[in-house]
Coordinates of C-alpha atoms in Angstrom, one line a residue:
C1 CA 122.7 124.6 108.7
C2 CA 122.5 126.2 112.1
L3 CA 125.7 124.5 113.2
L4 CA 127.5 125.5 110.0
S5 CA 126.4 129.1 110.4
L6 CA 127.7 129.2 113.9
R7 CA 131.1 128.3 112.4
K8 CA 130.6 131.1 109.9
K9 CA 130.6 128.7 106.9
Y10 CA 127.8 130.7 105.2
G11 CA 128.4 129.5 101.7
L12 CA 128.2 125.9 102.7
T13 CA 125.2 126.7 104.9
L14 CA 123.3 128.3 101.9
G15 CA 124.3 125.4 99.6
I16 CA 123.0 122.7 101.9
L17 CA 119.9 124.7 102.8
G18 CA 119.1 125.2 99.1
L19 CA 119.7 121.5 98.3
A20 CA 117.6 120.4 101.3
L21 CA 114.7 122.7 100.3
L22 CA 114.8 121.8 96.6
P23 CA 112.9 118.5 96.8
L24 CA 110.4 119.8 99.3
V25 CA 109.6 123.0 97.3
S26 CA 109.5 120.9 94.0
Y27 CA 107.1 118.5 95.5
G28 CA 104.9 121.2 97.0
A29 CA 104.8 123.1 93.7
F30 CA 104.0 120.1 91.6
S31 CA 101.4 118.9 94.1
M32 CA 99.6 122.3 94.1
W33 CA 99.9 122.4 90.3
E34 CA 98.0 119.2 90.2
G35 CA 95.3 120.6 92.6
W36 CA 96.5 118.8 95.7
Y37 CA 98.0 120.3 98.9
I38 CA 101.5 121.6 99.4
L39 CA 102.1 118.8 102.0
P40 CA 101.4 115.2 101.4
N41 CA 98.0 114.0 102.7
S42 CA 99.8 111.5 105.0
V43 CA 101.5 114.4 106.7
L44 CA 98.3 116.4 107.0
F45 CA 96.3 113.5 108.5
K46 CA 98.9 111.4 110.3
G47 CA 101.3 114.0 111.5
N48 CA 100.8 116.5 114.3
I49 CA 100.6 120.0 112.8
S50 CA 97.4 121.1 114.5
F51 CA 98.8 124.0 116.4
F52 CA 99.7 125.8 113.2
S53 CA 96.0 126.2 112.7
A54 CA 94.4 129.6 113.1
G55 CA 92.7 130.4 116.4
Y56 CA 95.2 128.9 118.8
S57 CA 96.4 131.2 121.6
A58 CA 100.0 131.2 122.8
R59 CA 98.9 129.4 125.9
Q60 CA 97.2 126.6 123.9
I61 CA 100.3 126.2 121.7
A62 CA 102.5 126.0 124.8
K63 CA 100.2 123.3 126.3
K64 CA 100.4 121.3 123.0
I65 CA 104.2 121.5 122.9
I66 CA 104.5 120.4 126.6
F67 CA 102.0 117.5 126.0
G68 CA 104.0 116.4 122.9
Y69 CA 106.9 115.6 125.2
Y70 CA 104.6 113.6 127.5
G71 CA 105.0 110.9 124.8
L72 CA 108.5 110.3 126.0
A73 CA 107.0 108.7 129.1
L74 CA 105.3 106.2 126.8
N75 CA 108.4 105.6 124.8
P76 CA 111.2 104.9 127.4
H77 CA 113.5 103.6 124.6
L78 CA 113.6 107.1 123.1
L79 CA 113.8 108.8 126.5
I80 CA 116.9 106.7 127.4
L81 CA 118.6 107.6 124.2
I82 CA 117.9 111.3 124.7
L83 CA 119.3 111.2 128.2
V84 CA 122.4 109.4 127.0
A85 CA 122.9 111.9 124.2
L86 CA 122.5 114.8 126.7
S87 CA 125.0 113.2 129.0
I88 CA 127.5 112.7 126.1
L89 CA 127.0 116.3 125.0
Y90 CA 127.6 117.6 128.6
F91 CA 130.9 115.8 128.8
Q92 CA 132.1 116.8 125.4
L93 CA 131.1 120.5 125.7
K94 CA 133.1 120.7 129.0
D95 CA 136.2 120.2 126.8
R96 CA 136.5 123.1 124.4
S97 CA 138.5 121.1 122.0
S98 CA 135.7 118.6 121.6
R99 CA 132.9 121.0 120.8
W100 CA 133.0 120.4 117.1
K101 CA 133.9 116.7 117.2
Y102 CA 131.9 114.4 114.9
S103 CA 130.1 112.8 117.8
T104 CA 129.3 116.1 119.4
V105 CA 127.7 117.4 116.2
L106 CA 125.8 114.1 115.8
C107 CA 124.5 114.4 119.4
I108 CA 123.1 117.9 118.7
I109 CA 121.5 116.7 115.4
F110 CA 120.0 113.7 117.2
L111 CA 118.6 115.7 120.1
A112 CA 117.1 118.4 117.8
T113 CA 115.6 115.8 115.5
A114 CA 114.2 113.7 118.4
L115 CA 112.5 116.8 120.0
L116 CA 111.0 117.8 116.7
H117 CA 109.8 114.3 116.1
M118 CA 107.9 114.2 119.4
Q119 CA 106.1 117.3 118.3
F120 CA 105.3 116.6 114.7
A121 CA 105.3 112.8 114.2
R122 CA 104.2 109.6 115.8
T123 CA 106.1 107.1 118.0
H124 CA 103.9 104.0 117.7
S125 CA 102.4 101.9 114.9
F126 CA 104.7 98.9 115.2
F127 CA 107.9 101.0 115.9
R128 CA 108.3 102.1 112.3
Y129 CA 108.0 105.9 112.8
E130 CA 110.9 106.3 115.3
A131 CA 113.1 103.5 114.0
Y132 CA 115.6 106.0 112.4
L133 CA 116.0 107.8 115.8
V134 CA 116.7 104.5 117.6
A135 CA 119.4 103.6 115.0
L136 CA 121.0 107.1 115.2
G137 CA 120.9 107.2 119.0
L138 CA 122.5 103.7 119.3
Y139 CA 125.2 104.7 116.8
I140 CA 126.0 107.9 118.8
A141 CA 126.1 105.9 122.1
A142 CA 128.4 103.3 120.5
I143 CA 131.0 105.7 119.2
S144 CA 130.9 108.1 122.2
L145 CA 130.3 106.2 125.4
P146 CA 133.5 104.1 125.4
D147 CA 135.7 107.3 125.4
I148 CA 133.8 108.6 128.4
I149 CA 133.4 105.4 130.4
R150 CA 136.8 103.7 129.7
P151 CA 138.9 106.1 131.8
E152 CA 136.5 105.8 134.8
F153 CA 136.5 102.0 134.6
K154 CA 140.3 101.9 134.4
T155 CA 140.6 104.2 137.4
L156 CA 138.2 102.0 139.5
L157 CA 139.9 98.8 138.4
K158 CA 143.3 100.3 139.2
N159 CA 142.2 101.2 142.7
G160 CA 140.7 97.7 143.2
Q161 CA 137.1 98.9 143.4
I162 CA 135.6 95.9 141.7
M163 CA 132.2 96.3 143.3
R164 CA 131.8 99.8 142.0
V165 CA 132.6 98.5 138.5
I166 CA 130.0 95.8 138.8
I167 CA 127.4 98.4 140.1
L168 CA 128.2 100.8 137.2
A169 CA 127.9 97.9 134.6
A170 CA 124.6 96.8 136.1
A171 CA 123.4 100.4 136.0
F172 CA 124.2 100.6 132.3
C173 CA 122.4 97.4 131.7
V174 CA 119.3 98.6 133.5
G175 CA 119.4 101.9 131.8
F176 CA 119.5 100.4 128.4
S177 CA 116.9 97.7 129.2
P178 CA 114.0 99.6 127.5
L179 CA 115.9 99.3 124.2
F180 CA 116.6 95.6 124.8
L181 CA 113.0 94.9 125.7
R182 CA 111.8 96.9 122.7
G183 CA 114.0 94.9 120.4
V184 CA 112.9 91.5 121.9
R185 CA 109.3 92.5 121.7
E186 CA 109.6 93.5 118.0
L187 CA 111.3 90.2 117.2
I188 CA 108.6 88.3 119.0
W189 CA 105.8 90.3 117.3
L190 CA 107.0 90.2 113.8
P191 CA 105.9 86.6 112.8
P192 CA 102.3 87.0 114.2
A193 CA 102.1 90.5 112.7
A194 CA 103.1 89.1 109.3
K195 CA 100.4 86.5 109.7
N196 CA 97.9 89.2 110.5
I197 CA 98.6 90.9 107.2
Y198 CA 98.4 87.7 105.3
E199 CA 95.1 86.8 107.0
Q200 CA 93.4 90.1 106.4
Q201 CA 95.1 92.6 104.0
Y202 CA 96.4 89.9 101.6
Q203 CA 93.0 88.1 101.5
M204 CA 91.2 91.4 100.8
A205 CA 93.5 92.0 97.9
M206 CA 93.0 88.5 96.5
F207 CA 89.3 88.9 96.8
L208 CA 89.3 92.2 94.9
K209 CA 91.8 91.0 92.3
E210 CA 89.4 88.1 91.4
Y211 CA 86.0 89.8 91.5
Y212 CA 86.5 93.6 91.2
K213 CA 89.3 94.1 88.7
G214 CA 88.9 97.5 87.0
N215 CA 86.1 98.5 89.3
T216 CA 85.9 101.3 91.9
V217 CA 86.2 100.1 95.5
A218 CA 86.0 102.2 98.7
A219 CA 88.5 101.3 101.4
N220 CA 90.3 102.8 104.3
D221 CA 93.5 100.7 104.5
I222 CA 94.7 100.8 100.9
G223 CA 98.3 99.5 100.7
A224 CA 98.0 95.8 99.9
I225 CA 94.8 96.0 97.9
N226 CA 96.3 98.6 95.6
Y227 CA 99.6 96.7 95.3
F228 CA 98.0 93.4 94.4
A229 CA 94.6 94.3 92.8
D230 CA 94.0 96.3 89.7
I231 CA 91.2 98.5 91.1
D232 CA 90.2 102.2 91.2
C233 CA 90.4 103.0 94.9
L234 CA 88.4 105.5 96.8
D235 CA 90.3 106.0 100.0
V236 CA 87.8 106.9 102.6
F237 CA 90.6 108.0 105.0
G238 CA 91.8 110.6 102.6
L239 CA 95.5 109.7 102.0
G240 CA 95.0 108.7 98.4
S241 CA 91.8 110.5 97.5
L242 CA 91.8 114.3 97.2
E243 CA 88.0 114.7 97.4
V244 CA 88.0 112.9 100.8
A245 CA 90.9 115.0 102.0
R246 CA 89.0 118.2 101.1
L247 CA 85.9 117.1 102.9
R248 CA 87.9 116.2 106.0
I249 CA 89.8 119.5 106.1
S250 CA 86.7 121.5 105.5
G251 CA 84.8 119.7 108.3
R252 CA 82.1 118.5 105.9
Y253 CA 82.9 114.8 106.0
N254 CA 80.0 112.7 107.1
G255 CA 77.9 109.7 106.0
E256 CA 75.9 111.7 103.5
S257 CA 78.9 113.4 101.8
L258 CA 80.7 110.0 101.6
S259 CA 77.6 108.4 100.1
R260 CA 77.4 111.1 97.4
L261 CA 81.1 110.7 96.7
S262 CA 81.0 106.9 96.4
R263 CA 78.0 107.2 94.1
S264 CA 79.8 109.8 91.9
K265 CA 82.8 107.5 91.6
N266 CA 80.6 104.5 90.8
A267 CA 82.0 102.5 93.7
R268 CA 80.5 99.1 93.8
I269 CA 81.5 97.9 97.3
A270 CA 83.3 99.2 100.4
I271 CA 85.8 97.2 102.5
V272 CA 86.5 99.2 105.7
Y273 CA 87.1 99.0 109.4
K274 CA 83.7 100.0 110.8
K275 CA 85.3 101.6 113.9
W276 CA 87.5 103.8 111.6
L277 CA 84.4 104.7 109.7
E278 CA 82.5 105.7 112.8
R279 CA 85.5 107.6 114.1
Y280 CA 86.4 109.7 111.0
V281 CA 83.1 109.8 109.2
G282 CA 80.8 109.7 112.1
E283 CA 78.4 107.1 110.6
V284 CA 78.0 104.5 107.9
P285 CA 76.6 106.0 104.7
P286 CA 72.9 105.4 104.4
D287 CA 73.1 103.5 101.1
W288 CA 75.9 101.1 102.2
I289 CA 74.5 97.7 103.0
E290 CA 76.5 95.5 105.4
V291 CA 76.9 92.1 103.9
G292 CA 79.6 90.4 106.0
E293 CA 82.7 90.6 108.2
W294 CA 86.1 88.9 108.5
R295 CA 87.7 88.7 111.9
I296 CA 91.3 87.8 112.6
L297 CA 92.5 86.5 116.0
R298 CA 95.4 87.9 118.1
N299 CA 95.7 91.1 116.0
L300 CA 99.0 93.0 116.4
A301 CA 99.6 94.7 113.1
C302 CA 96.3 95.5 111.3
G303 CA 94.3 98.7 112.0
D304 CA 91.4 96.6 113.4
D305 CA 90.8 92.9 113.8
V306 CA 87.4 93.1 111.9
V307 CA 87.0 94.2 108.3
T308 CA 83.4 94.8 107.1
F309 CA 82.1 94.4 103.5
Y310 CA 79.4 96.8 102.3
A311 CA 77.4 96.7 99.1
I312 CA 76.9 100.2 97.8
G313 CA 73.3 100.1 96.7
P314 CA 70.8 97.2 96.8
D315 CA 71.8 95.9 93.3
E316 CA 75.3 95.1 94.5
E317 CA 74.2 93.2 97.7
P318 CA 73.4 89.8 96.1
V319 CA 76.6 90.0 93.9
L320 CA 78.8 90.8 96.8
A321 CA 77.2 88.1 98.9
A322 CA 77.8 85.5 96.2
N323 CA 81.4 86.6 95.7
L324 CA 82.1 86.3 99.5
R325 CA 80.5 82.9 99.7
E326 CA 82.5 81.6 96.7
F327 CA 85.8 83.0 98.2
S328 CA 85.0 81.7 101.7
G329 CA 86.7 78.3 101.1
R330 CA 90.0 80.0 100.2
L331 CA 90.3 82.0 103.4
P332 CA 92.7 80.8 106.1
K333 CA 91.0 78.6 108.7
E334 CA 91.8 81.1 111.5
V335 CA 89.7 83.9 109.8
V336 CA 86.3 84.0 111.5
E337 CA 83.5 84.9 109.0
S338 CA 80.1 86.4 110.0
G339 CA 77.3 88.3 108.3
K340 CA 74.2 87.8 106.2
Y341 CA 76.1 86.4 103.2
L342 CA 76.6 83.1 105.0
Y343 CA 72.9 82.5 105.3
Q344 CA 71.6 83.8 102.0

């Protein structure tokens, strides 16, 4: 819209702006009508919007913005693409006739999006958050760099400067090596990562599907268990449970408040990462009784390598222990079990 307004195409600018805002405003209005927040809980808790909070001075906001771009040092594959896009933009803006070329506009959109992403989103968690930027950056490089490089290489070859051509080609290979290494690492990691999900998340889902169908279960990693098992899920992280989100945002989220909430929802058991519980809640709720743990080896994809099973209330402890013992024989051999249920 900004680029279109610079070209004085105000009607098209307003049309695109309106169409772009329509789904966002519609979602926000419907969400608030249903009692939720204007933004999805995943954006509130997994995005980086903290400097919109009240009480931040201009200096603190500036520090947060600068620190946001420090993440580029940890993501050289994005840094390389940004530098390449800046170089392409420099060469194209030198030629006035190229200022509104397709590739020029794409460069500007890519750079603006990448800089905004570094401020408001994440760049880790198995590459999935920034994958769209990598695809767009590579596409821009593919359609733009040949037009810039080809004349230089032709001149060097024409003058017999073969060594300079080799040096330039090697420099390009080295420059793009972070992208190559990222791709290789992702291909190598995918099979064991899929195995991680099978050994932990899928097994949790099968356990709940068999023993807790139609019951309320507290959990903090809720994707697979809700996809495969017919349960009523209390999301202790807050992405899928409004009550938890409100407690977190108000600063009243602790072991006691989670205990009251789980009792009010009639949750029978909890399956959580204990480290997450200690990080986001501060403590294990006092009426949650630890019954056992499953540990996976060589974890790459799961939030933690250990998932802990809690009985919510003393009456549930023997039932959960019996269920875990019965399910034990169906677990993959690589899953390491521990806890009192093995000895009861």
